[in-house]
Amino acid sequence: MSVISPSLLSADFTRLGEQIHLVEKAGATRLHVDVMDGHFVPNLTFGPLIVEAIRRLASIPLDTHLMIEKPHRYLKQFVEAGSDTVIVHIEASEDLGRDLAAIRKLGAAAGVAINPDTDFDILRPYLASLDYLLIMSVFPGFGEQAFIESTLENMHRAVAARNDNDYLIAVDGGVNTSTIERVVATGIDIAVVGSGLFKAPDILQRFRDLQD
Ligand code: DX5
Ligand code: ZN
């Protein structure tokens, strides 16, 4: 059984508290927060100050997806802002083992994200030190992109490689009512949904549709 993790990138930030409460009421058990630096990805969002505000608005755990170069520079700030999981990109980290250990030492769950064109095998040495694995099903940077079908292979590989390791597998990008069935059929745990949820005319109903 997979869960839906709403990605706030597509939420209406003028009514952020309301939107968070709505998805919590719908049954969401974790929120996805996208941090972009304009370097690792060609888009900018926000930093720890806003994550801290989201923390105060939400009562469910926050998974903070860092799309930033050299993420080790900011891990402490994002944990202190209230992130329950901090996710770094393998493509952006100088030393993934060090970054994962640092996140855990700070008291948060350690996550890694992998881009559609990165070979899954480079993650293998780190699978035992992971709490959360984020398979990107679009190239990071923007919401509302089309799901990349070939990333289903990474989902299958992540599920097959789990064995005795104890990490959650999440999928991020282009997940909506048309694609979610194929995504959850791979056996992943968490489907991150941004525009496919927040752009719906009835968010509560859409959450139910996605979950069924
Ligand atoms: C993309 C972000 C996603 C984004 C997904 O770079 O990491 O979390 O919010 O948005 P949708 O669901 O619209 O593809
Ligand atoms: Zn994301």
PDB file of C-alpha atoms and ligand atoms in Angstrom:
ATOM      1  CA  MET A   1       0.000   0.000   0.000  1.00  0.00           C
ATOM      2  CA  SER A   2       1.513   3.310  -1.097  1.00  0.00           C
ATOM      3  CA  VAL A   3       0.801   6.672   0.491  1.00  0.00           C
ATOM      4  CA  ILE A   4       0.378  10.028  -1.203  1.00  0.00           C
ATOM      5  CA  SER A   5       2.830  12.721  -0.152  1.00  0.00           C
ATOM      6  CA  PRO A   6       1.587  16.154  -1.268  1.00  0.00           C
ATOM      7  CA  SER A   7       4.310  18.350  -2.795  1.00  0.00           C
ATOM      8  CA  LEU A   8       3.746  21.918  -1.655  1.00  0.00           C
ATOM      9  CA  LEU A   9       5.478  23.354  -4.729  1.00  0.00           C
ATOM     10  CA  SER A  10       2.098  23.428  -6.477  1.00  0.00           C
ATOM     11  CA  ALA A  11       0.117  24.674  -3.470  1.00  0.00           C
ATOM     12  CA  ASP A  12      -1.365  28.156  -3.312  1.00  0.00           C
ATOM     13  CA  PHE A  13       1.171  29.939  -1.096  1.00  0.00           C
ATOM     14  CA  THR A  14      -1.287  32.735  -0.337  1.00  0.00           C
ATOM     15  CA  ARG A  15      -3.352  30.102   1.496  1.00  0.00           C
ATOM     16  CA  LEU A  16      -0.639  27.720   2.561  1.00  0.00           C
ATOM     17  CA  GLY A  17      -2.012  26.938   6.017  1.00  0.00           C
ATOM     18  CA  GLU A  18      -5.457  26.191   4.595  1.00  0.00           C
ATOM     19  CA  GLN A  19      -4.010  23.924   1.895  1.00  0.00           C
ATOM     20  CA  ILE A  20      -1.851  22.016   4.378  1.00  0.00           C
ATOM     21  CA  HIS A  21      -4.825  21.493   6.684  1.00  0.00           C
ATOM     22  CA  LEU A  22      -6.895  20.298   3.732  1.00  0.00           C
ATOM     23  CA  VAL A  23      -4.434  17.583   2.709  1.00  0.00           C
ATOM     24  CA  GLU A  24      -4.006  16.584   6.332  1.00  0.00           C
ATOM     25  CA  LYS A  25      -7.772  16.254   6.580  1.00  0.00           C
ATOM     26  CA  ALA A  26      -7.723  14.164   3.386  1.00  0.00           C
ATOM     27  CA  GLY A  27      -5.401  11.756   5.160  1.00  0.00           C
ATOM     28  CA  ALA A  28      -1.887  12.778   4.092  1.00  0.00           C
ATOM     29  CA  THR A  29       0.726  11.420   6.480  1.00  0.00           C
ATOM     30  CA  ARG A  30       3.795  13.296   5.196  1.00  0.00           C
ATOM     31  CA  LEU A  31       4.448  16.497   3.246  1.00  0.00           C
ATOM     32  CA  HIS A  32       7.043  17.037   0.525  1.00  0.00           C
ATOM     33  CA  VAL A  33       8.913  20.364   0.490  1.00  0.00           C
ATOM     34  CA  ASP A  34      11.024  21.371  -2.539  1.00  0.00           C
ATOM     35  CA  VAL A  35      14.099  23.533  -1.986  1.00  0.00           C
ATOM     36  CA  MET A  36      15.805  24.758  -5.190  1.00  0.00           C
ATOM     37  CA  ASP A  37      18.943  26.873  -5.467  1.00  0.00           C
ATOM     38  CA  GLY A  38      19.027  28.109  -9.080  1.00  0.00           C
ATOM     39  CA  HIS A  39      22.332  26.225  -9.594  1.00  0.00           C
ATOM     40  CA  PHE A  40      21.698  22.513  -9.264  1.00  0.00           C
ATOM     41  CA  VAL A  41      18.347  23.135 -10.912  1.00  0.00           C
ATOM     42  CA  PRO A  42      17.314  26.108 -13.065  1.00  0.00           C
ATOM     43  CA  ASN A  43      14.709  27.333 -10.594  1.00  0.00           C
ATOM     44  CA  LEU A  44      14.595  28.978  -7.170  1.00  0.00           C
ATOM     45  CA  THR A  45      12.160  28.345  -4.383  1.00  0.00           C
ATOM     46  CA  PHE A  46      12.836  29.023  -0.713  1.00  0.00           C
ATOM     47  CA  GLY A  47      15.118  28.281   2.203  1.00  0.00           C
ATOM     48  CA  PRO A  48      14.955  27.285   5.870  1.00  0.00           C
ATOM     49  CA  LEU A  49      12.852  30.293   6.883  1.00  0.00           C
ATOM     50  CA  ILE A  50       9.863  29.057   4.889  1.00  0.00           C
ATOM     51  CA  VAL A  51      10.440  25.433   5.906  1.00  0.00           C
ATOM     52  CA  GLU A  52      10.256  26.624   9.510  1.00  0.00           C
ATOM     53  CA  ALA A  53       6.930  28.356   8.773  1.00  0.00           C
ATOM     54  CA  ILE A  54       5.601  25.202   7.078  1.00  0.00           C
ATOM     55  CA  ARG A  55       6.698  23.240  10.150  1.00  0.00           C
ATOM     56  CA  ARG A  56       4.491  25.456  12.328  1.00  0.00           C
ATOM     57  CA  LEU A  57       1.512  25.104   9.962  1.00  0.00           C
ATOM     58  CA  ALA A  58       1.720  21.326   9.604  1.00  0.00           C
ATOM     59  CA  SER A  59       1.242  18.534  12.096  1.00  0.00           C
ATOM     60  CA  ILE A  60       2.577  15.701   9.898  1.00  0.00           C
ATOM     61  CA  PRO A  61       6.253  14.970   9.076  1.00  0.00           C
ATOM     62  CA  LEU A  62       8.133  17.084   6.510  1.00  0.00           C
ATOM     63  CA  ASP A  63      10.338  15.508   3.852  1.00  0.00           C
ATOM     64  CA  THR A  64      12.635  18.277   2.619  1.00  0.00           C
ATOM     65  CA  HIS A  65      13.926  17.631  -0.907  1.00  0.00           C
ATOM     66  CA  LEU A  66      17.134  19.638  -1.340  1.00  0.00           C
ATOM     67  CA  MET A  67      17.815  20.420  -4.981  1.00  0.00           C
ATOM     68  CA  ILE A  68      20.941  22.364  -4.104  1.00  0.00           C
ATOM     69  CA  GLU A  69      24.672  22.060  -4.883  1.00  0.00           C
ATOM     70  CA  LYS A  70      26.905  20.882  -2.030  1.00  0.00           C
ATOM     71  CA  PRO A  71      23.987  20.299   0.311  1.00  0.00           C
ATOM     72  CA  HIS A  72      26.271  19.647   3.323  1.00  0.00           C
ATOM     73  CA  ARG A  73      26.485  23.405   3.812  1.00  0.00           C
ATOM     74  CA  TYR A  74      22.826  23.625   4.800  1.00  0.00           C
ATOM     75  CA  LEU A  75      21.881  20.321   6.416  1.00  0.00           C
ATOM     76  CA  LYS A  76      21.888  21.720   9.959  1.00  0.00           C
ATOM     77  CA  GLN A  77      19.675  24.644   9.025  1.00  0.00           C
ATOM     78  CA  PHE A  78      17.071  22.450   7.367  1.00  0.00           C
ATOM     79  CA  VAL A  79      16.967  20.011  10.279  1.00  0.00           C
ATOM     80  CA  GLU A  80      16.685  22.888  12.735  1.00  0.00           C
ATOM     81  CA  ALA A  81      13.869  24.343  10.608  1.00  0.00           C
ATOM     82  CA  GLY A  82      11.884  21.196  11.391  1.00  0.00           C
ATOM     83  CA  SER A  83      12.539  18.724   8.555  1.00  0.00           C
ATOM     84  CA  ASP A  84      11.911  15.140   9.625  1.00  0.00           C
ATOM     85  CA  THR A  85      13.657  13.752   6.538  1.00  0.00           C
ATOM     86  CA  VAL A  86      16.333  15.606   4.597  1.00  0.00           C
ATOM     87  CA  ILE A  87      16.893  14.391   1.028  1.00  0.00           C
ATOM     88  CA  VAL A  88      20.068  15.263  -0.881  1.00  0.00           C
ATOM     89  CA  HIS A  89      20.745  14.552  -4.548  1.00  0.00           C
ATOM     90  CA  ILE A  90      23.504  12.076  -5.268  1.00  0.00           C
ATOM     91  CA  GLU A  91      24.417  14.287  -8.241  1.00  0.00           C
ATOM     92  CA  ALA A  92      24.854  17.358  -5.996  1.00  0.00           C
ATOM     93  CA  SER A  93      26.642  15.880  -3.008  1.00  0.00           C
ATOM     94  CA  GLU A  94      30.443  15.978  -2.702  1.00  0.00           C
ATOM     95  CA  ASP A  95      30.461  13.003  -0.334  1.00  0.00           C
ATOM     96  CA  LEU A  96      27.177  11.148  -0.017  1.00  0.00           C
ATOM     97  CA  GLY A  97      28.289   8.882   2.847  1.00  0.00           C
ATOM     98  CA  ARG A  98      29.349  11.896   4.867  1.00  0.00           C
ATOM     99  CA  ASP A  99      26.113  13.787   4.134  1.00  0.00           C
ATOM    100  CA  LEU A 100      23.856  10.857   5.087  1.00  0.00           C
ATOM    101  CA  ALA A 101      25.749  10.339   8.339  1.00  0.00           C
ATOM    102  CA  ALA A 102      25.532  14.069   9.089  1.00  0.00           C
ATOM    103  CA  ILE A 103      21.748  14.114   8.572  1.00  0.00           C
ATOM    104  CA  ARG A 104      21.271  11.195  10.967  1.00  0.00           C
ATOM    105  CA  LYS A 105      23.617  12.739  13.512  1.00  0.00           C
ATOM    106  CA  LEU A 106      21.501  15.890  13.412  1.00  0.00           C
ATOM    107  CA  GLY A 107      18.495  13.729  14.343  1.00  0.00           C
ATOM    108  CA  ALA A 108      16.649  13.517  11.012  1.00  0.00           C
ATOM    109  CA  ALA A 109      16.037  10.647   8.610  1.00  0.00           C
ATOM    110  CA  ALA A 110      18.566  10.510   5.759  1.00  0.00           C
ATOM    111  CA  GLY A 111      17.320  10.576   2.180  1.00  0.00           C
ATOM    112  CA  VAL A 112      18.861  10.444  -1.286  1.00  0.00           C
ATOM    113  CA  ALA A 113      17.304  11.502  -4.575  1.00  0.00           C
ATOM    114  CA  ILE A 114      18.392  10.106  -7.936  1.00  0.00           C
ATOM    115  CA  ASN A 115      17.820  11.770 -11.302  1.00  0.00           C
ATOM    116  CA  PRO A 116      16.271   9.914 -14.269  1.00  0.00           C
ATOM    117  CA  ASP A 117      19.619   9.637 -16.088  1.00  0.00           C
ATOM    118  CA  THR A 118      21.766   8.565 -13.137  1.00  0.00           C
ATOM    119  CA  ASP A 119      22.728   4.895 -12.976  1.00  0.00           C
ATOM    120  CA  PHE A 120      20.978   3.271 -10.028  1.00  0.00           C
ATOM    121  CA  ASP A 121      24.036   1.108  -9.331  1.00  0.00           C
ATOM    122  CA  ILE A 122      26.049   4.036  -7.956  1.00  0.00           C
ATOM    123  CA  LEU A 123      23.616   4.071  -5.026  1.00  0.00           C
ATOM    124  CA  ARG A 124      24.338   0.497  -3.992  1.00  0.00           C
ATOM    125  CA  PRO A 125      27.167   1.272  -1.534  1.00  0.00           C
ATOM    126  CA  TYR A 126      24.832   3.631   0.338  1.00  0.00           C
ATOM    127  CA  LEU A 127      21.661   1.540   0.548  1.00  0.00           C
ATOM    128  CA  ALA A 128      22.430   0.369   4.083  1.00  0.00           C
ATOM    129  CA  SER A 129      22.798   3.965   5.310  1.00  0.00           C
ATOM    130  CA  LEU A 130      19.549   5.212   3.855  1.00  0.00           C
ATOM    131  CA  ASP A 131      16.160   5.927   5.415  1.00  0.00           C
ATOM    132  CA  TYR A 132      14.450   7.327   2.308  1.00  0.00           C
ATOM    133  CA  LEU A 133      15.167   6.865  -1.402  1.00  0.00           C
ATOM    134  CA  LEU A 134      13.591   9.335  -3.811  1.00  0.00           C
ATOM    135  CA  ILE A 135      13.378   8.169  -7.415  1.00  0.00           C
ATOM    136  CA  MET A 136      12.935  11.188  -9.677  1.00  0.00           C
ATOM    137  CA  SER A 137      10.483  10.503 -12.482  1.00  0.00           C
ATOM    138  CA  VAL A 138      11.146  13.923 -14.074  1.00  0.00           C
ATOM    139  CA  PHE A 139      14.289  16.060 -14.171  1.00  0.00           C
ATOM    140  CA  PRO A 140      14.059  18.162 -11.008  1.00  0.00           C
ATOM    141  CA  GLY A 141      13.318  21.869 -11.154  1.00  0.00           C
ATOM    142  CA  PHE A 142       9.684  22.333 -12.015  1.00  0.00           C
ATOM    143  CA  GLY A 143       6.244  20.974 -11.283  1.00  0.00           C
ATOM    144  CA  GLU A 144       3.783  19.895 -13.986  1.00  0.00           C
ATOM    145  CA  GLN A 145       6.291  17.997 -16.135  1.00  0.00           C
ATOM    146  CA  ALA A 146       5.444  14.792 -17.964  1.00  0.00           C
ATOM    147  CA  PHE A 147       6.264  11.503 -16.243  1.00  0.00           C
ATOM    148  CA  ILE A 148       9.337   9.795 -17.767  1.00  0.00           C
ATOM    149  CA  GLU A 149       8.306   6.177 -18.391  1.00  0.00           C
ATOM    150  CA  SER A 150      11.857   4.789 -18.383  1.00  0.00           C
ATOM    151  CA  THR A 151      12.187   5.677 -14.662  1.00  0.00           C
ATOM    152  CA  LEU A 152       9.835   2.788 -13.848  1.00  0.00           C
ATOM    153  CA  GLU A 153      12.977   0.679 -14.242  1.00  0.00           C
ATOM    154  CA  ASN A 154      14.670   2.555 -11.355  1.00  0.00           C
ATOM    155  CA  MET A 155      11.581   1.905  -9.217  1.00  0.00           C
ATOM    156  CA  HIS A 156      11.770  -1.832  -9.928  1.00  0.00           C
ATOM    157  CA  ARG A 157      15.489  -1.836  -9.179  1.00  0.00           C
ATOM    158  CA  ALA A 158      15.022   0.082  -5.926  1.00  0.00           C
ATOM    159  CA  VAL A 159      12.327  -2.320  -4.768  1.00  0.00           C
ATOM    160  CA  ALA A 160      14.401  -5.372  -5.773  1.00  0.00           C
ATOM    161  CA  ALA A 161      17.506  -4.014  -4.022  1.00  0.00           C
ATOM    162  CA  ARG A 162      15.724  -3.371  -0.759  1.00  0.00           C
ATOM    163  CA  ASN A 163      16.253  -6.895   0.636  1.00  0.00           C
ATOM    164  CA  ASP A 164      17.199  -6.448   4.271  1.00  0.00           C
ATOM    165  CA  ASN A 165      17.783  -2.711   3.995  1.00  0.00           C
ATOM    166  CA  ASP A 166      15.179  -0.617   5.671  1.00  0.00           C
ATOM    167  CA  TYR A 167      14.476   2.406   3.510  1.00  0.00           C
ATOM    168  CA  LEU A 168      11.287   3.899   2.169  1.00  0.00           C
ATOM    169  CA  ILE A 169      11.039   4.320  -1.601  1.00  0.00           C
ATOM    170  CA  ALA A 170       9.345   7.441  -2.937  1.00  0.00           C
ATOM    171  CA  VAL A 171       8.681   8.620  -6.490  1.00  0.00           C
ATOM    172  CA  ASP A 172       8.613  12.294  -7.463  1.00  0.00           C
ATOM    173  CA  GLY A 173       7.489  13.985 -10.680  1.00  0.00           C
ATOM    174  CA  GLY A 174       4.574  13.677 -13.056  1.00  0.00           C
ATOM    175  CA  VAL A 175       2.574  11.438 -10.747  1.00  0.00           C
ATOM    176  CA  ASN A 176      -1.131  12.035 -11.336  1.00  0.00           C
ATOM    177  CA  THR A 177      -4.362  10.114 -11.857  1.00  0.00           C
ATOM    178  CA  SER A 178      -3.093   8.810 -15.233  1.00  0.00           C
ATOM    179  CA  THR A 179       0.313   7.569 -14.041  1.00  0.00           C
ATOM    180  CA  ILE A 180      -0.113   6.642 -10.377  1.00  0.00           C
ATOM    181  CA  GLU A 181      -1.335   3.114 -11.055  1.00  0.00           C
ATOM    182  CA  ARG A 182       1.852   2.149 -12.891  1.00  0.00           C
ATOM    183  CA  VAL A 183       3.981   3.792 -10.200  1.00  0.00           C
ATOM    184  CA  VAL A 184       2.394   2.028  -7.219  1.00  0.00           C
ATOM    185  CA  ALA A 185       2.375  -1.294  -9.092  1.00  0.00           C
ATOM    186  CA  THR A 186       6.187  -1.310  -8.820  1.00  0.00           C
ATOM    187  CA  GLY A 187       5.897  -1.727  -5.049  1.00  0.00           C
ATOM    188  CA  ILE A 188       7.150   1.720  -3.994  1.00  0.00           C
ATOM    189  CA  ASP A 189       5.957   3.208  -0.671  1.00  0.00           C
ATOM    190  CA  ILE A 190       5.348   6.893  -1.328  1.00  0.00           C
ATOM    191  CA  ALA A 191       3.966   8.744  -4.364  1.00  0.00           C
ATOM    192  CA  VAL A 192       4.835  12.453  -4.266  1.00  0.00           C
ATOM    193  CA  VAL A 193       2.105  14.446  -6.023  1.00  0.00           C
ATOM    194  CA  GLY A 194       2.253  18.191  -6.700  1.00  0.00           C
ATOM    195  CA  SER A 195       0.176  19.621  -9.545  1.00  0.00           C
ATOM    196  CA  GLY A 196      -1.785  16.373  -9.837  1.00  0.00           C
ATOM    197  CA  LEU A 197      -3.271  17.202  -6.440  1.00  0.00           C
ATOM    198  CA  PHE A 198      -3.134  20.947  -5.774  1.00  0.00           C
ATOM    199  CA  LYS A 199      -4.352  22.024  -9.226  1.00  0.00           C
ATOM    200  CA  ALA A 200      -7.488  19.906  -8.880  1.00  0.00           C
ATOM    201  CA  PRO A 201     -10.820  21.756  -8.535  1.00  0.00           C
ATOM    202  CA  ASP A 202     -11.565  19.646  -5.447  1.00  0.00           C
ATOM    203  CA  ILE A 203      -8.333  18.738  -3.634  1.00  0.00           C
ATOM    204  CA  LEU A 204     -10.050  16.507  -1.083  1.00  0.00           C
ATOM    205  CA  GLN A 205     -11.777  14.471  -3.785  1.00  0.00           C
ATOM    206  CA  ARG A 206      -8.598  14.284  -5.884  1.00  0.00           C
ATOM    207  CA  PHE A 207      -6.662  12.931  -2.904  1.00  0.00           C
ATOM    208  CA  ARG A 208      -9.250  10.140  -2.602  1.00  0.00           C
ATOM    209  CA  ASP A 209      -9.112   9.439  -6.368  1.00  0.00           C
ATOM    210  CA  LEU A 210      -5.321   9.171  -6.234  1.00  0.00           C
ATOM    211  CA  GLN A 211      -5.424   6.885  -3.248  1.00  0.00           C
ATOM    212  CA  ASP A 212      -7.980   4.426  -4.686  1.00  0.00           C
TER     213      ASP A 212
HETATM  214  C1  DX5 B   1      10.215  18.630  -9.122  1.00  0.00           C
HETATM  215  C2  DX5 B   1       9.880  18.547  -7.662  1.00  0.00           C
HETATM  216  C3  DX5 B   1       8.598  17.872  -7.386  1.00  0.00           C
HETATM  217  C4  DX5 B   1       7.392  18.602  -7.910  1.00  0.00           C
HETATM  218  C5  DX5 B   1       6.520  17.568  -8.531  1.00  0.00           C
HETATM  219  O1  DX5 B   1      11.485  19.151  -9.285  1.00  0.00           O
HETATM  220  O2  DX5 B   1      10.897  17.850  -6.965  1.00  0.00           O
HETATM  221  O3  DX5 B   1       8.422  17.566  -6.012  1.00  0.00           O
HETATM  222  O4  DX5 B   1       6.657  19.281  -6.935  1.00  0.00           O
HETATM  223  O5  DX5 B   1       5.481  18.213  -9.163  1.00  0.00           O
HETATM  224  P1  DX5 B   1       4.461  17.448 -10.098  1.00  0.00           P
HETATM  225  O6  DX5 B   1       3.752  16.439  -9.209  1.00  0.00           O
HETATM  226  O7  DX5 B   1       3.581  18.519 -10.604  1.00  0.00           O
HETATM  227  O8  DX5 B   1       5.279  16.761 -11.157  1.00  0.00           O
HETATM  228 ZN    ZN B   2      10.477  17.100  -4.933  1.00  0.00          ZN
END
